[in-house]
Structure formats: C-alpha cells, structure tokens
Coordinates of C-alpha atoms in Angstrom, one line a residue:
M17 CA 0.0 0.0 0.0
K18 CA 1.1 3.5 -0.8
G19 CA 0.7 6.5 1.5
I20 CA 0.0 10.2 0.7
V21 CA 0.2 13.2 3.0
L22 CA -1.5 16.3 1.8
A23 CA 0.3 19.3 3.1
G24 CA -0.6 22.1 0.7
G25 CA -3.0 25.0 1.0
K26 CA -2.4 28.5 2.3
G27 CA -3.4 28.0 6.0
T28 CA -5.4 31.2 6.0
R29 CA -7.2 30.3 9.2
L30 CA -3.8 30.5 11.0
Y31 CA -2.8 34.0 9.6
P32 CA -0.5 35.7 10.5
L33 CA 1.4 32.6 11.6
T34 CA 1.3 31.1 8.1
L35 CA 1.9 34.3 6.1
A36 CA 5.5 33.2 5.6
N37 CA 5.4 29.5 6.6
N38 CA 3.5 26.4 5.7
K39 CA 1.2 25.5 8.6
H40 CA 2.3 21.8 8.5
L41 CA 5.8 23.0 9.6
L42 CA 4.5 24.8 12.6
P43 CA 5.5 23.3 16.0
V44 CA 3.1 21.1 17.9
Y45 CA 5.0 21.0 21.2
Q46 CA 8.5 19.7 20.3
K47 CA 7.9 18.5 16.8
P48 CA 6.7 19.9 13.5
M49 CA 3.1 19.2 12.8
I50 CA 3.9 17.1 9.7
Y51 CA 5.5 14.5 12.0
Y52 CA 2.1 13.4 13.4
P53 CA 0.4 12.3 10.1
L54 CA 3.6 10.7 8.9
S55 CA 3.7 8.7 12.1
V56 CA 0.2 7.4 11.4
L57 CA 1.2 6.0 8.0
M58 CA 4.3 4.5 9.5
L59 CA 2.4 2.8 12.2
A60 CA 0.1 1.4 9.6
G61 CA 3.1 -0.3 8.1
I62 CA 3.4 2.0 5.0
R63 CA 6.9 2.7 3.8
D64 CA 6.3 4.4 0.4
I65 CA 5.0 7.9 1.0
L66 CA 4.3 10.9 -1.2
L67 CA 4.1 14.3 0.4
I68 CA 2.1 16.9 -1.6
T69 CA 2.7 20.5 -0.9
T70 CA 3.0 23.9 -2.7
P71 CA 5.9 24.7 -5.1
E72 CA 7.2 27.4 -2.7
D73 CA 7.1 25.1 0.4
R74 CA 8.5 22.0 -1.2
P75 CA 12.2 22.9 -0.5
R76 CA 11.4 23.4 3.2
F77 CA 9.9 19.9 3.6
E78 CA 12.8 18.5 1.6
K79 CA 15.2 20.2 4.0
L80 CA 13.4 18.8 7.1
L81 CA 12.6 15.3 5.9
G82 CA 15.0 14.5 3.0
D83 CA 14.3 11.3 1.2
G84 CA 12.9 9.7 4.4
R85 CA 15.9 7.4 4.9
A86 CA 16.5 8.6 8.5
F87 CA 12.9 7.4 9.3
G88 CA 13.1 4.1 7.4
I89 CA 10.7 5.3 4.7
R90 CA 10.9 6.1 1.0
L91 CA 9.7 9.7 0.8
Q92 CA 8.9 11.5 -2.5
Y93 CA 7.4 14.9 -3.2
A94 CA 4.8 16.4 -5.5
E95 CA 3.3 19.8 -5.9
Q96 CA -0.3 21.1 -5.8
E97 CA -0.4 24.5 -7.5
K98 CA -3.6 25.6 -5.9
P99 CA -5.9 24.1 -3.2
N100 CA -8.3 22.4 -5.6
G101 CA -9.7 19.9 -3.1
I102 CA -8.5 16.9 -1.2
A103 CA -9.5 14.4 -4.0
E104 CA -7.1 16.1 -6.4
A105 CA -4.3 14.6 -4.3
L106 CA -5.2 11.2 -5.9
L107 CA -4.9 12.6 -9.4
I108 CA -1.6 14.3 -8.6
S109 CA -0.3 11.0 -7.2
E110 CA -1.5 8.7 -10.1
S111 CA 2.0 7.6 -11.3
F112 CA 3.1 7.2 -7.7
I113 CA 0.1 5.1 -6.7
N114 CA 0.6 3.0 -9.8
G115 CA -2.6 1.0 -9.4
E116 CA -2.0 0.0 -5.8
P117 CA -4.2 0.6 -2.8
V118 CA -3.5 3.9 -1.1
A119 CA -3.9 5.7 2.3
L120 CA -4.5 9.4 2.3
I121 CA -4.1 11.6 5.4
L122 CA -4.4 15.3 5.8
G123 CA -1.2 17.0 7.1
D124 CA -3.0 18.9 9.9
N125 CA -4.8 15.9 11.4
L126 CA -3.4 14.4 14.6
F127 CA -4.5 11.0 16.0
Y128 CA -3.6 9.5 19.4
G129 CA -4.9 6.5 21.4
Q130 CA -4.0 3.1 22.7
G131 CA -4.9 0.6 20.0
L132 CA -4.3 2.9 17.0
T133 CA -1.7 0.6 15.4
T134 CA -4.0 -2.4 15.6
L135 CA -7.0 -0.4 14.2
L136 CA -5.0 0.9 11.3
R137 CA -3.7 -2.5 10.3
Q138 CA -7.0 -4.2 10.7
A139 CA -8.5 -1.6 8.4
I140 CA -5.9 -2.4 5.8
R141 CA -6.4 -6.2 6.1
R142 CA -10.2 -5.8 5.7
L143 CA -9.9 -3.2 2.9
D144 CA -12.6 -4.0 0.3
G145 CA -13.4 -0.7 -1.4
A146 CA -12.7 2.2 1.0
V147 CA -12.5 2.8 4.7
I148 CA -13.0 6.1 6.5
F149 CA -12.5 6.8 10.2
G150 CA -15.3 8.3 12.4
C151 CA -14.8 10.1 15.7
R152 CA -17.7 11.2 18.0
V153 CA -17.7 15.0 18.4
K154 CA -19.9 17.3 20.4
D155 CA -20.4 19.7 17.5
P156 CA -20.9 17.5 14.4
E157 CA -22.4 20.4 12.4
R158 CA -18.8 21.7 12.0
F159 CA -17.6 18.6 10.1
G160 CA -18.5 16.0 7.5
V161 CA -20.8 13.6 9.2
V162 CA -21.1 9.8 8.7
R163 CA -24.1 7.7 9.5
F164 CA -23.7 3.9 9.6
D165 CA -25.4 0.6 10.5
E166 CA -24.5 -2.0 13.0
Q167 CA -22.1 -3.6 10.6
K168 CA -20.4 -0.2 10.2
R169 CA -21.6 0.1 6.6
V170 CA -21.9 3.7 5.7
L171 CA -25.5 4.8 5.1
S172 CA -25.0 8.5 4.5
L173 CA -22.4 11.3 4.3
E174 CA -23.2 14.9 5.0
E175 CA -21.0 18.0 4.8
K176 CA -21.5 20.4 7.7
P177 CA -25.2 19.7 8.1
K178 CA -27.4 22.0 10.0
K179 CA -29.2 19.0 11.5
P180 CA -26.7 16.2 11.7
R181 CA -28.1 12.6 11.5
S182 CA -25.1 11.3 13.5
D183 CA -22.6 12.7 16.0
F184 CA -19.6 11.0 14.3
A185 CA -17.4 13.3 12.2
V186 CA -15.3 12.0 9.3
T187 CA -11.6 12.4 10.0
G188 CA -8.9 13.3 7.5
L189 CA -7.7 9.7 7.1
Y190 CA -8.9 7.5 4.2
F191 CA -8.0 4.1 2.9
Y192 CA -8.8 3.2 -0.7
D193 CA -8.5 0.2 -3.0
R194 CA -6.8 0.3 -6.4
H195 CA -9.9 2.0 -8.0
A196 CA -9.5 5.3 -6.2
V197 CA -7.7 7.2 -9.0
R198 CA -10.2 5.9 -11.6
Y199 CA -13.1 7.1 -9.5
A200 CA -11.5 10.4 -8.8
K201 CA -11.2 11.1 -12.5
T202 CA -15.0 11.1 -12.8
L203 CA -15.5 13.8 -10.1
E204 CA -16.7 17.3 -11.1
K205 CA -15.8 20.4 -9.1
S206 CA -18.2 21.4 -6.4
A207 CA -19.8 24.8 -6.0
R208 CA -16.7 26.1 -4.2
G209 CA -14.5 25.0 -7.1
E210 CA -12.9 21.9 -5.6
L211 CA -12.8 18.2 -6.1
E212 CA -14.4 17.0 -2.9
I213 CA -13.2 13.9 -1.1
T214 CA -16.8 13.4 0.2
D215 CA -17.9 13.0 -3.4
L216 CA -15.3 10.3 -3.9
N217 CA -16.5 8.6 -0.7
R218 CA -20.1 8.7 -2.0
I219 CA -19.1 6.7 -5.1
Y220 CA -17.8 3.9 -2.9
M221 CA -20.9 4.2 -0.7
Q222 CA -23.2 3.9 -3.7
K223 CA -21.3 0.8 -4.7
G224 CA -21.7 -0.6 -1.2
K225 CA -18.0 -0.5 -0.7
L226 CA -17.5 2.1 2.0
S227 CA -17.1 1.2 5.6
V228 CA -16.2 3.2 8.7
E229 CA -13.8 2.4 11.6
L230 CA -14.7 4.2 14.8
L231 CA -12.3 5.9 17.1
G232 CA -13.9 5.2 20.4
R233 CA -13.3 6.3 24.0
G234 CA -9.6 6.9 24.7
F235 CA -8.9 8.1 21.2
V236 CA -8.1 11.7 20.4
W237 CA -8.5 13.2 16.9
M238 CA -7.5 16.9 16.3
D239 CA -7.9 19.0 13.2
V240 CA -5.2 21.5 13.9
G241 CA -6.3 24.3 11.6
T242 CA -7.0 27.2 14.0
H243 CA -5.0 29.1 16.6
Q244 CA -7.1 27.5 19.4
A245 CA -6.7 24.0 18.0
L246 CA -2.9 24.5 17.5
H247 CA -2.6 25.6 21.2
E248 CA -4.7 22.7 22.4
A249 CA -2.8 20.2 20.4
A250 CA 0.5 21.4 21.8
E251 CA -0.8 21.4 25.4
F252 CA -2.2 17.9 24.9
M253 CA 1.0 16.4 23.5
K254 CA 3.0 18.2 26.2
T255 CA 0.9 16.6 28.9
I256 CA 1.1 13.1 27.5
E257 CA 4.9 13.3 27.0
L258 CA 5.7 14.8 30.4
H259 CA 3.4 12.5 32.4
Q260 CA 4.0 9.2 30.6
G261 CA 7.7 9.7 29.6
F262 CA 7.5 8.8 26.0
K263 CA 7.2 10.9 22.8
V264 CA 4.3 10.9 20.5
A265 CA 5.1 10.8 16.7
C266 CA 8.8 10.4 17.2
L267 CA 9.6 9.1 13.7
E268 CA 13.0 7.7 14.5
E269 CA 11.7 5.8 17.5
I270 CA 8.8 4.3 15.4
A271 CA 11.2 3.4 12.6
Y272 CA 13.6 1.7 15.0
Y273 CA 10.8 -0.3 16.7
L274 CA 9.5 -1.4 13.4
G275 CA 12.9 -2.6 12.3
A276 CA 13.1 0.0 9.5
I277 CA 16.4 1.6 10.8
S278 CA 19.3 0.1 12.6
K279 CA 20.7 1.1 16.0
E280 CA 23.6 2.8 14.2
Q281 CA 21.1 4.9 12.2
L282 CA 19.3 5.8 15.4
L283 CA 22.5 6.9 17.0
V284 CA 23.2 9.2 14.1
S285 CA 19.9 11.0 14.6
A286 CA 20.6 11.1 18.4
S287 CA 23.9 12.8 17.7
K288 CA 22.2 15.3 15.4
Y289 CA 20.0 16.4 18.2
K290 CA 22.5 15.9 21.0
N291 CA 22.1 19.4 22.4
N292 CA 18.4 19.0 23.4
E293 CA 16.1 16.6 25.1
Y294 CA 14.9 15.0 21.8
G295 CA 18.4 13.7 21.1
R296 CA 18.8 12.4 24.6
Y297 CA 15.5 10.6 24.3
L298 CA 16.8 8.8 21.1
L299 CA 20.0 8.0 22.8
D300 CA 18.2 6.4 25.7
I301 CA 16.2 4.2 23.3
A302 CA 19.4 3.1 21.6
K303 CA 20.9 2.1 24.9
R304 CA 18.1 -0.1 26.0
K305 CA 18.8 -3.9 26.0
H306 CA 15.2 -4.7 25.1
I307 CA 12.6 -2.9 23.0
Y308 CA 9.2 -2.3 24.6
P309 CA 7.3 -0.1 22.2
Y310 CA 4.6 2.0 23.9
W311 CA 2.0 1.0 21.3
E312 CA 0.5 -2.5 20.9
A313 CA 1.6 -4.1 17.6
P314 CA 0.7 -7.1 15.6
F315 CA 4.3 -8.0 15.1
E316 CA 7.2 -9.1 17.2
P317 CA 9.6 -6.2 18.0
R318 CA 13.2 -7.1 17.7
A319 CA 15.9 -6.6 20.3
D320 CA 18.0 -4.8 17.7
A321 CA 16.5 -3.4 14.5
R322 CA 18.3 -3.7 11.2
A323 CA 18.0 -1.6 8.1
E324 CA 16.7 -3.1 4.8

C-alpha cells in the first residue's frame, strides 16, 4: 500500500502565523506538525509515501525530511499549485500510486490513542473498497458527518449539516483500494470549485464498498487548523509526554521499533540532536537492552533493529 500526506494550502485560518510559513511545519509541542500524520502512516506499516505541498514550500519539507531514509521510509514529493480539493491529491499521485491501494491523510490531522496501530492494520487487512474513520464529536455540524449501520456500513455522508443525522465526524484519514484514482477522475468540481473527497467517498458508498472504523473512548483526533486548535494540540502532547515519559510521533523511534532503521542509524539521529532533550531521548532508546514499544503491535519487536 502507498501513502499520501496532503500538506498544501495557504493556511489562511492561521494567519498571520502562516503568512511566511507552511502550517504543517508549525510546531506542535516539540515536533513539526507534519511528523504526526507521517507517524500514522508508518504505524500502519506503509513505507512508500508521497508528500504533496505547494511549489514554494517543497524545499522546506525536503530540508526537514529529506528522502525519508532517516525514518526508514521512502519519501517522495509532488506539488499542488492551488488548493483544488482533497480528492485532487489522488490525481496528482496517479503515477506514484501505480494502481495500488492507497492511504491518504491530511497533514493537519493528529491521531492519538491506545490501539491505534491495531486499528490501522485491521482496516488495511479488511480493505474492500474504501475505509474512512469516524470520531464522535460534540459539534458535528462543523464537520463532515457519517451515519452507519450495526455492521459499520456507511448509510449517508453529509458535509457540515445544520441538523446532523449522527454525531460522528469523518476524520482526515482515508484508505482506498486500487480503483481510487479511476473514480477520482470522474469527479466534477463542487460549488466552491474543488474536487471533494466526500464525493469520492459517496461513489464507494453507492457501490456498497464504503465502511467506517470508529475511534472510540480513549482516542483523540484533532484537526489543527485554527489558533485555538494549535494551542490545544501542543498542550495535549506536552501533557502526554511529560506524564508518561515517551514521545508521540517520534519518527526515529517508530522506525527503530518497526525494524526500519538500525541502532547505528538511530545513534546518528541522536547525535544530530545531542544538544536537546529530543536527542537524549533517542540515545536512551538506543541504549536499552530490550525494546518495549509503547503501542501494541501485531508483530514481534526485535531486540536490535536492522535496516533493509
């Protein structure tokens, strides 16, 4: 399966913070925002990832992330000239996807919760059509809303309805089978001039091929697109990390636990950040005799990871 992170747009809701910077590069506590969606794809077991951003921001992401080798992934880049809708990401990525299933995540979406790794991998194993993720919210009228039956088959999708038929919002994480690009090519622009991801999801729904995975109690989903949400996300991650002693979305740590980088590669990253707490954290991981990842995982962690 291929992975796509959509990190374009102008971030106007975050002006003036984003007048001279891409919002996905803004800090969420100790890490750039873009680390969080990348970590979700990595936990899902996806190694081939395409990051889509604007032409002017592409060099900044390349400087930060490189080719992904330090994180045990193969990272490529593509450009979206204008924010023409989420579904356009699939058209931009056609040659990268190359007829394979694909996971698409929005660059400003943060996910956290015990069981996330298992949930992601179960969704991939059961993928037959498309899978979206629903999260209960107190104000569903602000989001896309999904209604479903007892088998979690999607019955309806509504975009910011005045009278929601469900209190489950659709998050910015989508899994699609190999037909996604073909269906995306049939979409027409909406009234606001964009190719809507909801319209693509409706195609799968009409074919009886759209299901929803629910993020239940204990899960946190954040759409970090406003000043308030950015502050809340930073405070949440700070609280988790300070109280529990591990880092959320530490890409080098995830790569090491998954066996995607070696101890030597981890030590190189630790040395790079040796003057701060992030580097000391990586060094501590490298010194441990046994690996005990903080997430549950449907694989056996190795005592010493090795690079491919």
